[in-house]
CSV table of C-alpha atoms in Angstrom, one decimal:
chain,number,residue,atom,x,y,z
A,1,UNK,CA,134.6,-147.5,118.8
A,2,UNK,CA,134.7,-150.9,117.1
A,3,UNK,CA,135.3,-152.7,120.6
A,4,UNK,CA,132.3,-150.8,121.8
A,5,UNK,CA,130.1,-151.4,118.8
A,6,UNK,CA,131.2,-155.3,119.2
A,7,UNK,CA,129.6,-155.1,123.0
A,8,UNK,CA,126.2,-154.2,121.3
A,9,UNK,CA,126.4,-156.8,118.5
A,10,UNK,CA,127.2,-159.7,121.3
A,11,UNK,CA,124.2,-158.9,123.5
A,12,UNK,CA,120.7,-161.2,122.8
A,13,UNK,CA,118.4,-158.7,124.5
A,14,UNK,CA,115.4,-160.7,123.7
A,15,UNK,CA,117.0,-163.7,125.7
A,16,UNK,CA,117.6,-161.8,128.5
A,17,UNK,CA,113.9,-160.6,128.3
A,18,UNK,CA,112.8,-164.2,127.9
A,19,UNK,CA,115.2,-166.0,130.6
A,20,UNK,CA,115.4,-163.1,133.7
A,21,UNK,CA,112.4,-161.3,133.0
A,22,UNK,CA,109.7,-164.0,132.0
A,23,UNK,CA,109.0,-161.8,129.1
A,24,UNK,CA,107.3,-159.4,131.1
A,25,UNK,CA,109.1,-156.3,129.6
A,26,UNK,CA,110.2,-155.3,126.3
A,27,UNK,CA,113.3,-154.6,124.4
A,28,UNK,CA,112.8,-150.9,123.4
A,29,UNK,CA,113.4,-148.9,120.5
A,30,UNK,CA,116.6,-147.8,121.7
A,31,UNK,CA,116.7,-144.9,124.3
A,32,UNK,CA,113.3,-143.4,123.7
A,33,UNK,CA,110.0,-144.1,124.7
A,34,UNK,CA,106.4,-143.9,123.0
A,35,UNK,CA,105.4,-141.1,125.2
A,36,UNK,CA,107.9,-139.0,123.3
A,37,UNK,CA,104.6,-138.4,120.8
A,38,UNK,CA,105.4,-137.4,117.3
A,39,UNK,CA,109.4,-137.2,118.4
A,40,UNK,CA,109.3,-141.1,118.9
A,41,UNK,CA,111.5,-142.7,116.1
A,42,UNK,CA,109.0,-145.5,115.5
A,43,UNK,CA,111.3,-147.2,112.8
A,44,UNK,CA,114.6,-147.5,114.8
A,45,UNK,CA,115.8,-150.9,116.6
A,46,UNK,CA,118.7,-151.2,118.7
A,47,UNK,CA,121.6,-153.0,117.3
A,48,UNK,CA,120.7,-156.5,116.2
A,49,UNK,CA,122.4,-159.5,118.1
A,50,UNK,CA,125.1,-160.8,115.9
A,51,UNK,CA,127.8,-162.3,117.4
A,52,UNK,CA,129.8,-162.8,114.1
A,53,UNK,CA,129.6,-159.1,113.3
A,54,UNK,CA,130.9,-158.8,117.0
A,55,UNK,CA,133.9,-161.0,116.3
A,56,UNK,CA,134.9,-159.1,113.3
A,57,UNK,CA,134.7,-156.0,115.1
A,58,UNK,CA,137.4,-157.0,117.4
A,59,UNK,CA,139.3,-158.5,115.0
A,60,UNK,CA,139.3,-155.2,113.2
A,61,UNK,CA,140.0,-153.3,116.1
A,62,UNK,CA,143.2,-155.3,117.2
A,63,UNK,CA,141.6,-156.5,120.3
A,64,UNK,CA,143.7,-159.4,121.9
A,65,UNK,CA,141.8,-160.3,125.0
A,66,UNK,CA,143.0,-157.9,127.2
A,67,UNK,CA,140.6,-157.9,130.6
A,68,UNK,CA,137.9,-155.3,130.6
A,69,UNK,CA,136.4,-154.0,134.0
A,70,UNK,CA,132.5,-154.2,134.7
A,71,UNK,CA,132.1,-152.3,137.7
A,72,UNK,CA,129.0,-153.2,139.4
A,73,UNK,CA,127.0,-152.7,142.3
A,74,UNK,CA,125.0,-155.4,143.8
A,75,UNK,CA,121.2,-155.3,142.6
A,76,UNK,CA,121.1,-151.5,141.7
A,77,UNK,CA,118.0,-152.6,139.7
A,78,UNK,CA,116.2,-156.2,139.8
A,79,UNK,CA,117.9,-158.7,138.0
A,80,UNK,CA,120.9,-156.5,137.9
A,81,UNK,CA,123.8,-159.5,139.2
A,82,UNK,CA,121.8,-162.0,137.1
A,83,UNK,CA,122.0,-159.7,133.8
A,84,UNK,CA,125.5,-158.8,134.6
A,85,UNK,CA,126.7,-162.7,134.5
A,86,UNK,CA,124.4,-163.5,131.2
A,87,UNK,CA,126.2,-160.2,129.7
A,88,UNK,CA,129.4,-161.4,131.0
A,89,UNK,CA,128.9,-165.0,128.8
A,90,UNK,CA,127.4,-163.4,125.8
A,91,UNK,CA,130.4,-160.9,125.6
A,92,UNK,CA,132.8,-164.2,126.4
A,93,UNK,CA,131.2,-165.9,123.7
A,94,UNK,CA,131.9,-163.1,121.2
A,95,UNK,CA,135.5,-162.9,122.4
A,96,UNK,CA,135.4,-160.0,125.2
A,97,UNK,CA,137.3,-160.9,128.2
A,98,UNK,CA,134.8,-158.9,130.7
A,99,UNK,CA,135.6,-159.1,134.6
A,100,UNK,CA,133.0,-158.2,136.7
A,101,UNK,CA,134.3,-156.2,139.6
A,102,UNK,CA,131.5,-155.8,142.5
A,103,UNK,CA,131.7,-152.7,144.3
A,104,UNK,CA,129.9,-150.9,147.5
A,105,UNK,CA,128.9,-147.6,146.0
A,106,UNK,CA,128.8,-145.0,143.5
A,107,UNK,CA,132.0,-143.4,144.5
A,108,UNK,CA,134.0,-147.0,143.7
A,109,UNK,CA,131.9,-147.0,140.5
A,110,UNK,CA,133.1,-143.5,139.3
A,111,UNK,CA,136.8,-143.8,140.8
A,112,UNK,CA,139.2,-143.0,137.9
A,113,UNK,CA,142.1,-144.1,140.3
A,114,UNK,CA,141.9,-147.5,138.7
A,115,UNK,CA,140.9,-148.9,135.2
A,116,UNK,CA,137.1,-148.5,134.2
A,117,UNK,CA,135.1,-149.6,131.2
A,118,UNK,CA,131.7,-150.8,131.7
A,119,UNK,CA,129.1,-150.1,134.2
A,120,UNK,CA,125.2,-150.2,134.5
A,121,UNK,CA,123.4,-147.6,134.4
A,122,UNK,CA,119.0,-147.1,134.5
A,123,UNK,CA,117.8,-144.4,132.3
A,124,UNK,CA,114.7,-142.4,132.5
A,125,UNK,CA,112.9,-139.8,130.9
A,126,UNK,CA,111.2,-137.3,133.2
A,127,UNK,CA,109.2,-135.4,130.6
A,128,UNK,CA,108.1,-136.2,126.9
A,129,UNK,CA,111.0,-135.3,124.9
A,130,UNK,CA,114.1,-136.9,124.1
A,131,UNK,CA,115.9,-133.5,125.6
A,132,UNK,CA,114.9,-135.4,128.8
A,133,UNK,CA,117.0,-138.4,128.4
A,134,UNK,CA,119.5,-138.7,125.5
A,135,UNK,CA,121.0,-135.1,126.4
A,136,UNK,CA,120.5,-134.9,130.1
A,137,UNK,CA,122.2,-137.8,130.8
A,138,UNK,CA,124.7,-138.4,127.9
A,139,UNK,CA,125.0,-135.0,126.4
A,140,UNK,CA,127.7,-132.5,126.6
A,141,UNK,CA,126.5,-131.7,130.6
A,142,UNK,CA,125.5,-135.4,131.2
A,143,UNK,CA,127.1,-137.9,133.7
A,144,UNK,CA,128.3,-140.0,131.0
A,145,UNK,CA,130.6,-137.3,129.9
A,146,UNK,CA,132.5,-136.9,133.0
A,147,UNK,CA,135.7,-139.0,131.8
A,148,UNK,CA,133.6,-141.9,130.0
A,149,UNK,CA,132.7,-140.8,126.5
A,150,UNK,CA,132.2,-137.8,124.2
A,151,UNK,CA,131.3,-137.4,120.8
A,152,UNK,CA,131.9,-133.7,119.3
A,153,UNK,CA,128.8,-134.4,116.9
A,154,UNK,CA,126.5,-135.4,119.7
A,155,UNK,CA,127.4,-132.6,121.8
A,156,UNK,CA,126.7,-130.1,118.7
A,157,UNK,CA,123.4,-131.9,118.3
A,158,UNK,CA,122.3,-131.9,122.2
A,159,UNK,CA,122.3,-128.1,121.8
A,160,UNK,CA,120.2,-128.2,118.7
A,161,UNK,CA,117.8,-130.8,120.1
A,162,UNK,CA,117.5,-128.3,123.2
A,163,UNK,CA,117.0,-124.9,121.5
A,164,UNK,CA,115.6,-125.6,118.2
A,165,UNK,CA,111.8,-125.1,117.6
A,166,UNK,CA,111.8,-127.0,114.0
A,167,UNK,CA,110.1,-130.0,114.9
A,168,UNK,CA,111.2,-131.7,111.8
A,169,UNK,CA,114.8,-130.8,112.2
A,170,UNK,CA,114.5,-131.5,116.0
A,171,UNK,CA,113.5,-135.2,114.7
A,172,UNK,CA,116.4,-135.4,112.4
A,173,UNK,CA,118.8,-134.6,115.0
A,174,UNK,CA,117.4,-137.1,117.1
A,175,UNK,CA,117.4,-139.9,114.7
A,176,UNK,CA,121.1,-138.9,114.2
A,177,UNK,CA,122.2,-139.1,117.9
A,178,UNK,CA,120.6,-142.4,118.3
A,179,UNK,CA,122.8,-143.4,115.4
A,180,UNK,CA,125.8,-142.1,117.0
A,181,UNK,CA,125.1,-143.2,120.7
A,182,UNK,CA,123.7,-146.6,119.9
A,183,UNK,CA,125.8,-147.8,116.6
A,184,UNK,CA,128.5,-145.8,115.4
A,185,UNK,CA,130.1,-144.4,118.6
A,186,UNK,CA,128.1,-146.5,121.3
A,187,UNK,CA,127.8,-144.4,124.3
A,188,UNK,CA,125.5,-147.0,126.3
A,189,UNK,CA,124.2,-150.1,125.3
A,190,UNK,CA,119.9,-150.5,126.2
A,191,UNK,CA,118.7,-154.0,127.3
A,192,UNK,CA,115.4,-153.7,128.3
A,193,UNK,CA,112.9,-151.6,129.9
């Protein structure tokens, strides 16, 4: 988790929004949308850009500069390759040796026959509840948990978020899921909308 946490602190998301998107988008409050209504955690923020913290986490983890593969499709989304190159430089500045590997298709991105570590993902929410995104895509039955990442507490909370009718408890569970997936044991890193 320390190396994954270092990834999150090495990223200057606002610089990406300002330079590659000319300020036409925003850095969201994590993997959530305002249309969640009262399930939206308004006081949430993504991990702050803190290269010194990223370097400290890497030292504590004993990371020695081993290559980290970043599998990339060409323009899966607008500005993808440019974003990947900017990310690679931000990560390098923090001490991460990320190597971009251009791939032709999703089969190559998901191939388990060779080391894999980082890939891009475009998340969405097809309905106005966190179940539609964080559980659907990163929960126990989501794509992320097919050999990439898993977290027992996240999985337990996913079931609670899907089945509970207690809105206050659901909000508490969702906040905890954001803490796990974005800060403690990062499953993903939200860059921009």
